[in-house]
Structure formats: C-alpha cells, structure tokens
Tab-separated table of C-alpha atoms and ligand atoms in Angstrom:
chain	number	residue	atom	x	y	z
N	1	MET	CA	-28.069	1.326	-12.467
N	2	LEU	CA	-27.191	0.086	-8.591
N	3	ARG	CA	-27.464	3.169	-6.058
N	4	LEU	CA	-25.792	3.224	-3.259
N	5	PRO	CA	-27.411	3.020	0.017
N	6	PRO	CA	-27.797	6.024	2.466
N	7	PHE	CA	-24.566	7.271	5.210
N	8	THR	CA	-23.217	9.496	7.077
N	9	TYR	CA	-19.157	10.779	5.603
N	10	HIS	CA	-16.895	11.820	8.041
N	11	ARG	CA	-14.106	13.122	7.688
N	12	PRO	CA	-11.796	12.524	10.795
N	13	ALA	CA	-8.282	14.817	11.553
N	14	GLY	CA	-6.341	12.400	13.019
N	15	LEU	CA	-6.054	8.556	13.527
N	16	ASP	CA	-7.384	9.220	17.588
N	17	ASP	CA	-10.067	10.981	15.848
N	18	ALA	CA	-10.993	7.795	13.221
N	19	LEU	CA	-10.205	5.550	16.409
N	20	ALA	CA	-13.373	7.475	18.293
N	21	MET	CA	-16.017	8.213	15.121
N	22	LEU	CA	-15.639	4.035	14.929
N	23	SER	CA	-16.292	3.757	18.539
N	24	ALA	CA	-19.465	5.777	18.404
N	25	HIS	CA	-21.215	4.786	15.381
N	26	ALA	CA	-19.511	0.626	16.110
N	27	GLY	CA	-21.861	-1.278	14.292
N	28	ASP	CA	-23.262	0.451	11.849
N	29	VAL	CA	-20.448	1.824	10.500
N	30	MET	CA	-17.338	0.895	7.921
N	31	PRO	CA	-13.460	2.579	7.575
N	32	ILE	CA	-13.091	3.523	3.954
N	33	ALA	CA	-9.819	4.603	1.831
N	34	GLY	CA	-9.416	4.947	-1.720
N	35	GLY	CA	-12.576	2.680	-1.462
N	36	THR	CA	-12.512	0.768	-4.905
N	37	ASP	CA	-14.023	-2.102	-3.667
N	38	LEU	CA	-16.154	-1.442	-0.162
N	39	LEU	CA	-18.331	0.729	-3.119
N	40	PRO	CA	-19.017	-1.443	-4.673
N	41	ASN	CA	-19.858	-3.747	-2.584
N	42	MET	CA	-22.086	-1.356	-0.977
N	43	LYS	CA	-23.516	-0.900	-4.326
N	44	HIS	CA	-24.449	-4.407	-4.043
N	45	ARG	CA	-25.570	-4.719	-0.580
N	46	LEU	CA	-23.214	-6.725	1.123
N	47	PHE	CA	-23.006	-3.748	3.529
N	48	GLU	CA	-24.771	-1.612	4.365
N	49	PRO	CA	-23.625	0.864	7.575
N	50	GLY	CA	-25.198	3.898	7.976
N	51	HIS	CA	-21.640	5.722	8.293
N	52	LEU	CA	-18.328	5.311	7.149
N	53	VAL	CA	-15.145	6.734	8.361
N	54	ALA	CA	-12.678	8.476	5.642
N	55	LEU	CA	-8.678	7.474	6.430
N	56	LYS	CA	-7.365	8.677	3.122
N	57	ARG	CA	-6.252	12.822	4.951
N	58	VAL	CA	-5.353	10.650	8.308
N	59	PRO	CA	-2.153	11.896	8.733
N	60	GLU	CA	-0.488	8.441	10.933
N	61	LEU	CA	-1.856	6.865	8.038
N	62	HIS	CA	0.696	8.165	5.346
N	63	GLY	CA	4.240	7.937	4.483
N	64	ILE	CA	6.852	5.146	3.249
N	65	ALA	CA	10.248	5.486	4.925
N	66	VAL	CA	12.860	3.236	6.718
N	67	ASP	CA	12.093	3.411	9.934
N	68	GLY	CA	15.521	1.343	12.480
N	69	GLU	CA	15.621	-1.813	10.664
N	70	VAL	CA	12.306	-1.432	8.890
N	71	LEU	CA	10.433	-0.551	6.408
N	72	ARG	CA	7.694	1.757	7.350
N	73	ILE	CA	4.734	2.190	4.666
N	74	GLY	CA	1.467	4.170	5.073
N	75	ALA	CA	-2.198	2.306	4.970
N	76	ALA	CA	-3.343	4.724	3.400
N	77	GLU	CA	0.144	5.175	0.549
N	78	THR	CA	-2.169	4.157	-2.510
N	79	LEU	CA	-1.601	0.998	-4.832
N	80	HIS	CA	0.758	3.747	-7.495
N	81	ALA	CA	2.721	5.018	-4.657
N	82	VAL	CA	3.804	2.088	-3.288
N	83	SER	CA	4.653	0.452	-6.890
N	84	VAL	CA	7.008	3.194	-7.681
N	85	ASP	CA	8.168	4.666	-4.245
N	86	PRO	CA	12.602	4.335	-4.900
N	87	LEU	CA	12.663	1.916	-1.178
N	88	VAL	CA	10.174	0.021	-2.095
N	89	ARG	CA	11.747	-0.629	-5.660
N	90	ARG	CA	15.520	-1.157	-4.323
N	91	HIS	CA	14.539	-3.451	-1.250
N	92	PHE	CA	11.556	-5.022	-2.708
N	93	PRO	CA	10.429	-5.388	-6.541
N	94	SER	CA	8.131	-7.824	-6.004
N	95	LEU	CA	6.163	-5.945	-3.959
N	96	ALA	CA	6.614	-3.575	-6.231
N	97	GLU	CA	5.419	-5.529	-8.827
N	98	ALA	CA	2.224	-7.008	-6.719
N	99	ALA	CA	1.368	-3.373	-5.814
N	100	GLY	CA	1.366	-2.367	-9.851
N	101	ASN	CA	-0.462	-5.814	-11.391
N	102	VAL	CA	-3.557	-4.912	-9.071
N	103	ALA	CA	-6.465	-4.059	-10.763
N	104	GLY	CA	-5.736	-0.586	-13.467
N	105	PRO	CA	-4.585	2.080	-13.461
N	106	GLN	CA	-7.603	3.934	-12.046
N	107	LEU	CA	-8.066	1.927	-9.150
N	108	ARG	CA	-3.875	2.102	-7.857
N	109	ASN	CA	-4.643	5.920	-8.529
N	110	MET	CA	-7.360	5.422	-5.051
N	111	GLY	CA	-7.107	1.988	-3.690
N	112	THR	CA	-4.432	1.970	-1.013
N	113	ILE	CA	-2.649	-1.118	0.734
N	114	GLY	CA	-3.796	-0.809	4.039
N	115	GLY	CA	-7.976	-1.432	1.976
N	116	ASN	CA	-6.251	-4.504	-0.229
N	117	VAL	CA	-3.950	-6.125	3.374
N	118	CYS	CA	-8.166	-5.538	4.937
N	119	LEU	CA	-9.561	-6.899	0.740
N	120	ASP	CA	-12.977	-8.510	1.770
N	121	THR	CA	-12.242	-12.340	0.080
N	122	ARG	CA	-14.937	-12.733	-3.316
N	123	CYS	CA	-16.472	-15.805	-4.344
N	124	THR	CA	-18.420	-16.324	-7.390
N	125	TYR	CA	-21.646	-16.817	-4.910
N	126	TYR	CA	-21.169	-13.324	-3.088
N	127	ASN	CA	-20.326	-11.028	-5.250
N	128	GLN	CA	-23.160	-10.188	-6.920
N	129	THR	CA	-26.603	-8.351	-6.277
N	130	PRO	CA	-28.884	-8.061	-4.136
N	131	PHE	CA	-31.556	-9.881	-7.728
N	132	TRP	CA	-29.148	-12.686	-7.903
N	133	ARG	CA	-28.455	-13.916	-4.702
N	134	GLN	CA	-32.086	-13.937	-3.100
N	135	ALA	CA	-32.523	-16.641	-6.554
N	136	LEU	CA	-30.216	-19.042	-4.725
N	137	GLY	CA	-31.036	-18.144	-1.384
N	138	TYR	CA	-28.339	-16.059	-0.301
N	139	CYS	CA	-25.710	-18.023	0.889
N	140	LEU	CA	-23.544	-17.936	5.207
N	141	LYS	CA	-21.703	-15.414	4.129
N	142	LYS	CA	-24.246	-13.064	3.967
N	143	ASP	CA	-27.803	-12.944	4.266
N	144	GLY	CA	-28.171	-17.612	4.276
N	145	GLU	CA	-27.735	-20.889	6.216
N	146	VAL	CA	-25.810	-22.214	3.419
N	147	CYS	CA	-22.519	-22.489	1.367
N	148	HIS	CA	-23.603	-22.696	-2.003
N	149	VAL	CA	-18.919	-24.126	-2.869
N	150	THR	CA	-18.742	-26.591	-0.157
N	151	LYS	CA	-22.589	-27.220	0.025
N	152	VAL	CA	-23.087	-27.035	4.180
N	153	GLY	CA	-23.787	-24.671	6.360
N	154	ARG	CA	-20.212	-25.080	8.102
N	155	LYS	CA	-17.911	-22.214	6.498
N	156	CYS	CA	-17.650	-19.751	4.248
N	157	VAL	CA	-14.754	-20.731	2.229
N	158	ALA	CA	-14.505	-17.055	-0.565
N	159	ALA	CA	-11.112	-16.663	-2.293
N	160	HIS	CA	-8.121	-14.002	-0.236
N	161	SER	CA	-8.415	-12.265	-3.654
N	162	ALA	CA	-5.559	-9.401	-2.377
N	163	ASP	CA	-1.989	-9.276	-4.418
N	164	THR	CA	-0.274	-7.762	-1.812
N	165	PRO	CA	-0.501	-9.394	1.360
N	166	PRO	CA	1.114	-12.924	-0.063
N	167	VAL	CA	4.629	-10.428	-1.111
N	168	LEU	CA	3.774	-8.886	2.275
N	169	TRP	CA	4.198	-12.642	4.044
N	170	THR	CA	7.272	-14.022	2.374
N	171	LEU	CA	8.813	-10.605	2.912
N	172	GLY	CA	8.404	-10.788	6.634
N	173	ALA	CA	6.029	-8.197	7.011
N	174	SER	CA	3.896	-7.050	9.770
N	175	VAL	CA	0.201	-5.539	9.999
N	176	GLU	CA	0.728	-2.277	12.695
N	177	LEU	CA	-3.103	-2.085	14.014
N	178	ALA	CA	-4.463	1.038	16.533
N	179	GLY	CA	-7.352	-0.007	18.133
N	180	PRO	CA	-9.594	1.582	21.378
N	181	GLY	CA	-7.535	-1.066	23.484
N	182	GLY	CA	-4.361	0.464	21.551
N	183	ARG	CA	-1.862	-1.026	19.659
N	184	ARG	CA	-0.305	-3.890	18.329
N	185	THR	CA	2.018	-6.371	15.816
N	186	VAL	CA	1.228	-8.924	14.464
N	187	PRO	CA	3.483	-10.448	11.124
N	188	VAL	CA	1.291	-11.603	8.629
N	189	ALA	CA	1.909	-14.727	8.465
N	190	GLU	CA	-0.146	-14.519	11.940
N	191	TYR	CA	-3.116	-12.194	10.169
N	192	PHE	CA	-5.060	-14.049	8.198
N	193	VAL	CA	-7.492	-17.258	9.476
N	194	ALA	CA	-9.453	-19.600	7.038
N	195	ASP	CA	-12.610	-18.291	7.312
N	196	GLY	CA	-13.693	-16.905	4.503
N	197	ILE	CA	-16.318	-14.168	7.001
N	198	TRP	CA	-13.878	-12.407	8.235
N	199	ASN	CA	-10.268	-13.238	7.137
N	200	SER	CA	-8.132	-11.864	9.568
N	201	VAL	CA	-6.861	-11.250	13.171
N	202	ARG	CA	-7.797	-8.234	13.543
N	203	GLU	CA	-11.320	-6.574	15.335
N	204	ARG	CA	-13.743	-4.445	13.215
N	205	ASP	CA	-12.728	-1.733	15.631
N	206	GLU	CA	-9.186	-1.633	14.654
N	207	LEU	CA	-7.113	0.279	11.537
N	208	VAL	CA	-4.281	-0.187	9.813
N	209	VAL	CA	-1.713	1.476	10.732
N	210	ALA	CA	1.336	0.820	8.605
N	211	LEU	CA	3.359	-1.990	7.175
N	212	ARG	CA	6.779	-3.049	8.265
N	213	ILE	CA	8.903	-4.808	5.997
N	214	PRO	CA	12.381	-5.477	7.357
N	215	LEU	CA	15.303	-4.107	6.368
N	216	PRO	CA	16.658	-7.530	3.647
N	217	GLY	CA	20.448	-8.319	3.748
N	218	PRO	CA	22.458	-8.364	0.150
N	219	GLY	CA	21.538	-11.974	-1.100
N	220	LEU	CA	17.115	-11.599	-0.998
N	221	ARG	CA	16.233	-12.302	-4.179
N	222	THR	CA	11.511	-11.918	-4.510
N	223	ALA	CA	9.768	-12.973	-7.820
N	224	PHE	CA	5.516	-12.123	-7.908
N	225	ARG	CA	4.544	-14.405	-9.891
N	226	LYS	CA	-0.177	-13.225	-11.078
N	227	LEU	CA	-2.265	-14.972	-13.494
N	228	ARG	CA	-5.771	-13.300	-14.072
N	229	GLN	CA	-8.279	-13.578	-17.503
N	230	ARG	CA	-7.104	-10.110	-19.013
N	231	ASN	CA	-4.290	-8.548	-17.617
N	232	ALA	CA	-5.324	-4.888	-17.873
N	233	ILE	CA	-7.718	-5.083	-14.433
N	234	ASP	CA	-8.454	-8.354	-13.091
N	235	PHE	CA	-8.211	-10.078	-9.648
N	236	PRO	CA	-6.481	-12.927	-9.068
N	237	LEU	CA	-7.261	-15.986	-10.374
N	238	LEU	CA	-4.083	-17.646	-8.427
N	239	ASN	CA	-0.671	-15.465	-7.425
N	240	VAL	CA	2.969	-16.877	-6.071
N	241	ALA	CA	5.423	-14.991	-4.016
N	242	VAL	CA	8.412	-15.662	-2.852
N	243	ALA	CA	11.136	-15.067	-1.287
N	244	VAL	CA	14.745	-16.451	-1.794
N	245	GLU	CA	17.815	-15.482	1.095
N	246	MET	CA	21.107	-16.445	-1.539
N	247	GLU	CA	24.591	-16.036	-1.183
N	248	ASP	CA	27.241	-17.155	-4.293
N	249	ASP	CA	24.223	-18.820	-5.703
N	250	VAL	CA	23.248	-21.258	-3.409
N	251	VAL	CA	19.486	-21.083	-1.274
N	252	GLY	CA	20.228	-20.669	2.249
N	253	GLU	CA	16.091	-19.957	2.755
N	254	MET	CA	13.371	-19.790	0.581
N	255	ARG	CA	9.888	-18.738	1.146
N	256	MET	CA	6.666	-18.947	-0.862
N	257	VAL	CA	3.769	-18.165	-0.290
N	258	VAL	CA	0.255	-18.910	-2.537
N	259	SER	CA	-2.642	-16.816	-2.569
N	260	ALA	CA	-5.978	-16.871	-4.313
N	261	LEU	CA	-7.209	-20.531	-3.814
N	262	GLY	CA	-8.946	-20.639	-0.335
N	263	SER	CA	-10.051	-17.637	2.710
N	264	ARG	CA	-5.975	-17.249	3.277
N	265	PRO	CA	-2.842	-17.191	1.896
N	266	ARG	CA	-0.738	-20.755	2.506
N	267	ALA	CA	2.712	-21.058	2.719
N	268	ILE	CA	4.586	-23.553	0.663
N	269	THR	CA	6.499	-26.160	3.027
N	270	GLY	CA	9.061	-28.262	2.936
N	271	LEU	CA	10.996	-25.869	0.776
N	272	ALA	CA	14.607	-26.749	2.752
N	273	ASP	CA	14.550	-29.295	1.565
N	274	ILE	CA	14.236	-28.932	-1.609
N	275	ALA	CA	16.375	-25.863	-2.095
N	276	GLY	CA	18.674	-25.290	0.766
N	277	GLY	CA	22.213	-25.917	-0.051
N	278	ARG	CA	21.751	-25.862	-3.343
N	279	ARG	CA	21.625	-23.282	-6.808
N	280	LEU	CA	18.493	-22.848	-8.532
N	281	SER	CA	18.778	-25.813	-10.515
N	282	ASP	CA	16.042	-27.431	-13.142
N	283	ASP	CA	16.206	-29.950	-10.641
N	284	VAL	CA	15.161	-27.875	-7.967
N	285	VAL	CA	12.785	-25.852	-9.346
N	286	ASP	CA	10.460	-28.822	-10.282
N	287	THR	CA	11.310	-30.199	-6.972
N	288	ALA	CA	9.738	-27.035	-5.424
N	289	ALA	CA	6.943	-26.465	-8.395
N	290	GLN	CA	5.590	-30.107	-7.679
N	291	ARG	CA	5.940	-29.935	-3.816
N	292	ALA	CA	3.405	-26.398	-4.239
N	293	PHE	CA	1.285	-28.387	-6.827
N	294	GLN	CA	0.518	-31.257	-4.233
N	295	GLN	CA	0.236	-28.162	-0.889
N	296	CYS	CA	-2.316	-26.108	-3.088
N	297	HIS	CA	-6.552	-27.472	-3.637
N	298	PRO	CA	-8.385	-24.750	-5.186
N	299	LEU	CA	-12.368	-24.882	-4.651
N	300	THR	CA	-15.222	-23.866	-7.025
N	301	ASN	CA	-15.106	-19.971	-5.681
N	302	ILE	CA	-14.062	-18.308	-8.532
N	303	ILE	CA	-16.104	-18.656	-12.201
N	304	VAL	CA	-13.034	-20.442	-13.492
N	305	ASP	CA	-11.643	-24.380	-13.884
N	306	ALA	CA	-9.916	-25.558	-10.731
N	307	ASP	CA	-8.944	-28.108	-11.494
N	308	TRP	CA	-6.293	-26.079	-14.267
N	309	ARG	CA	-6.483	-22.976	-11.641
N	310	ARG	CA	-4.084	-26.124	-9.444
N	311	ALA	CA	-2.237	-27.796	-12.353
N	312	MET	CA	-1.015	-23.872	-13.262
N	313	VAL	CA	0.183	-23.466	-9.863
N	314	ALA	CA	3.030	-25.313	-10.169
N	315	VAL	CA	3.066	-23.360	-13.999
N	316	GLU	CA	3.639	-20.241	-11.883
N	317	VAL	CA	5.570	-20.951	-9.457
N	318	ARG	CA	8.774	-22.704	-12.616
N	319	ARG	CA	8.327	-18.807	-13.359
N	320	ALA	CA	8.781	-18.076	-10.923
N	321	LEU	CA	11.757	-19.259	-9.848
N	322	GLN	CA	12.993	-19.629	-13.200
N	323	GLY	CA	13.151	-15.769	-13.209
N	324	LEU	CA	15.288	-15.645	-9.691
N	325	ALA	CA	17.919	-18.619	-11.290
A	1	FAD	C1	-12.531	-3.969	-11.346
A	1	FAD	C2	-11.274	-4.107	-9.847
A	1	FAD	C3	-10.377	-4.679	-10.349
A	1	FAD	C4	-9.904	-4.911	-8.807
A	1	FAD	N1	-8.659	-6.169	-9.268
A	1	FAD	C5	-7.910	-6.319	-7.312
A	1	FAD	C6	-7.091	-6.278	-7.751
A	1	FAD	O1	-6.637	-7.597	-9.362
A	1	FAD	N2	-6.166	-7.203	-7.072
A	1	FAD	C7	-6.496	-6.599	-5.453
A	1	FAD	O2	-6.015	-7.210	-4.863
A	1	FAD	N3	-7.846	-5.473	-5.781
A	1	FAD	C8	-8.100	-5.891	-7.063
A	1	FAD	N4	-9.487	-4.913	-6.353
A	1	FAD	C9	-10.422	-4.575	-5.323
A	1	FAD	C10	-8.846	-3.212	-4.329
A	1	FAD	O3	-9.041	-2.093	-5.869
A	1	FAD	C11	-7.467	-3.181	-4.145
A	1	FAD	O4	-7.950	-4.391	-2.955
A	1	FAD	C12	-7.953	-2.023	-3.794
A	1	FAD	O5	-6.304	-2.327	-2.790
A	1	FAD	C13	-8.052	-1.795	-2.370
A	1	FAD	O6	-8.232	-0.582	-1.757
A	1	FAD	P1	-9.098	0.633	-1.214
A	1	FAD	O7	-7.745	1.548	0.051
A	1	FAD	O8	-10.032	0.728	-1.972
A	1	FAD	O9	-10.171	-0.234	0.034
A	1	FAD	P2	-11.647	0.029	0.469
A	1	FAD	O10	-12.403	-0.288	-0.846
A	1	FAD	O11	-11.583	2.076	0.606
A	1	FAD	O12	-11.792	-0.830	1.791
A	1	FAD	C14	-11.428	-2.573	1.570
A	1	FAD	C15	-12.072	-3.346	3.001
A	1	FAD	O13	-10.949	-2.486	3.489
A	1	FAD	C16	-10.749	-2.080	4.923
A	1	FAD	N5	-10.143	-1.154	4.934
A	1	FAD	C17	-10.155	-0.075	4.177
A	1	FAD	N6	-8.561	0.551	4.795
A	1	FAD	C18	-8.783	-0.185	6.215
A	1	FAD	C19	-6.934	-0.035	7.181
A	1	FAD	N7	-6.859	1.612	7.128
A	1	FAD	N8	-8.036	0.161	8.428
A	1	FAD	C20	-8.668	-0.847	8.188
A	1	FAD	N9	-9.716	-1.366	7.633
A	1	FAD	C21	-9.679	-0.625	6.171
A	1	FAD	C22	-12.602	-1.177	4.297
A	1	FAD	O14	-13.021	-0.824	5.231
A	1	FAD	C23	-12.834	-1.688	3.967
A	1	FAD	O15	-13.314	-3.352	4.293
A	1	FAD	C24	-10.452	-4.488	-7.682
A	1	FAD	C25	-11.135	-3.733	-7.428
A	1	FAD	C26	-12.089	-3.512	-9.127
A	1	FAD	C27	-13.135	-2.762	-8.557
A	2	SF4	S1	-17.715	-19.592	-0.005
A	2	SF4	FE1	-19.480	-20.415	0.353
A	2	SF4	S2	-20.497	-18.864	2.040
A	2	SF4	FE2	-18.989	-17.887	0.743
A	2	SF4	S3	-19.131	-17.128	-0.312
A	2	SF4	FE3	-18.994	-18.417	-1.279
A	2	SF4	S4	-21.068	-19.453	-1.507
A	2	SF4	FE4	-21.243	-17.866	0.039
C-alpha cells in the first residue's frame, strides 16, 4: 500500500485567503483542487508539500457563465460539470467532448478543469514508486541528474497529458491567473512551455482562477479526438483538437493542436495554405493529415511504441476533419 506523507490541510474561505496561505508557506505548499492527480503523485513521493491549500470551496473559482463576449469557466468547476454544461455544449462541443473523456466518471466528478490545465507532465520513468525510481538512479525531473528518454541531463521531455488544453488553445481561450502581484490573463497558446519539469508560465505562487473563451461566430466547427489504451479511463497517448471557421462549407481559418506527445501541446502550422478558401475534400483532409504527421515526433516518454503513435497522428487528424466535413 502507498501511503500519503503527512501534511496540513488548509481550507481558505476566499481567493485572497488562499493566496495568503500560499505565500505564508512558500516553498512547502501546493494548491489542491480535486486531488485526482496530486494525491497519487504525493503517494509516489513526487511531491511532498507540508501544506495543501484546498481550492474547491473558493467561491471566485466557481461558475460557468457568459461574461460580455466570453464564456468564463471557473477553475474549480469539475470536468463533469463542464462536459454537461448547456453553454459549453452549445458553443464549444469539442470542449465538452474533451472534458467528458478525461479519465473515468468518478475522477471527472472530483477532478477540475483548473487541475487539468495545471496537470503535471507524465513519463514512464517518473510516475512510479520511489523504490522503482531509485532502482534506476532517479531522473532529471525528480532527484536525479539524467533523462532516461533523451539519455542526457539537459532537458526533461515528459509528456503533457491533459485533454482540455489543446481544445482550449484551438478555441482561442485565455487563462486567468491570480498571484501576490495581482491578476493577469495569458492566452493558452502562450501558457505552455517546452520544459517537462514545469511546463507553463504560471508562477508557483499563482492560481488559475478561470478559463475565458471568446464566444464563437455561427461558422465555428470543432472536433476532438483522443487515442488511449482503455477508453474507460486512461490518459491520452495522443489527442487532436481542431477548430475550423467555415462559411458555406468553405474553410476560412483552421486551427489544429496536437498533444500528449511532448512537454506541451503543439499547434500544427501551414494549414492556411492547405485548407484556406477550400472545402474539406478528401484531398484537403489527406494533405492536412500528412502535414500534422510531418510536424509530430513522439518520444519514448510513454510506454507505447513511438512510431505507432506518430502514425496515428495522421489517422486521428483525418478522423477529426472527416467528422467536420
Ligand atoms: C486513473 C487516472 C486516469 C486519468 N486520466 C486522465 C485523462 O485521461 N486525461 C487527463 O487530462 N487527466 C487524467 N487524469 C488526471 C486528472 O484526473 C485530471 O487531469 C484532473 O483534471 C485533475 O484535476 P484535479 O482538480 O483533480 O487536480 P489536482 O490533482 O487537485 O491538482 C493537479 C495539479 O494542479 C494544481 N492545481 C489544481 N488546481 C489549480 C488551480 N486552480 N491553480 C493552480 N494550480 C492548481 C495542483 O497543485 C496540482 O499540481 C487521470 C488521473 C487518474 C488517477
Ligand atoms: S522525460 Fe526524462 S527527465 Fe523527464 S520524467 Fe522522463 S526520464 Fe525523467
């Protein structure tokens, strides 16, 4: 049995209270929302904070509502709530689909969209017990000096494994952050960085307060595809999010983001040349699928054949676009 390390559990009444608690215990504290990822990671001794600050009862982190020209989703809303929300389903079906395909039902009832955006990266050599990791001499991300994937000690390439961020990126969403220095808003497209140890621009004493998604025009079509070993529960081996602005079945703009391969989601480039001003014909779909394949290079950070995952990029992109066509 894996036991949790000891910690003190704090229940702030509001956002300011939560931020003050994070500052008071700086260096020995982490926020906890649903705990569906943090607690298993603490059992694996990947994190051992002496203090946890609980976010689920912070009122400022709740609510799904239209706010001017955007849909605002509070960070502490559960994935289940997001997946069934009528506004999300009406305006952003790919987000409802992604949230509804995270893990399994119990985890979606506890896990939050904020926790999903802040999910730690994952790796075959990292998400293991201390005994397992010690036997291999640990690794760069935690307690060691070398990366077992790249075989050098310079960079961690653990996989970004959350389902909602690639979709949020294609929808032009932003992350609303609050910290000791005040509030700021960062586009999801600029939020993630290619560093598997800490893969976002969020400071450790900042909280995600909400996600803000611009309300779409009438021509937006969206799709989400997820490849995993067991559809009932597993993390993604690959996911593909697409948003296409269309008028009379002709593509205006196409945004495509692929994830679960490297440390951050990756936007596929060059799609305007392939699809702009055209219908989603078989030729356009095939060329876009090949473009995505050329730009994706999975690593052996997940215990599934990297060449097969790469081949599946083209397959899943084709399925996503055929669904839209
Ligand atoms: C068996 C299993 C299968 C899973 N499958 C998937 C899957 O298919 N897809 C997927 O995306 N995830 C999966 N997960 C991971 C997890 O359940 C989800 O990502 C979930 O959304 C995490 O949210 P949470 O609220 O539980 O986060 P927590 O576990 O509470 O926190 C996760 C991290 O985010 C930080 N955090 C949480 N909220 C905030 C905030 N508002 N501001 C700043 N930091 C914050 C925490 O400090 C922690 O570092 C799986 C987990 C398990 C155990
Ligand atoms: S990618 Fe390398 S450094 Fe990062 S968790 Fe995996 S083995 Fe460790």
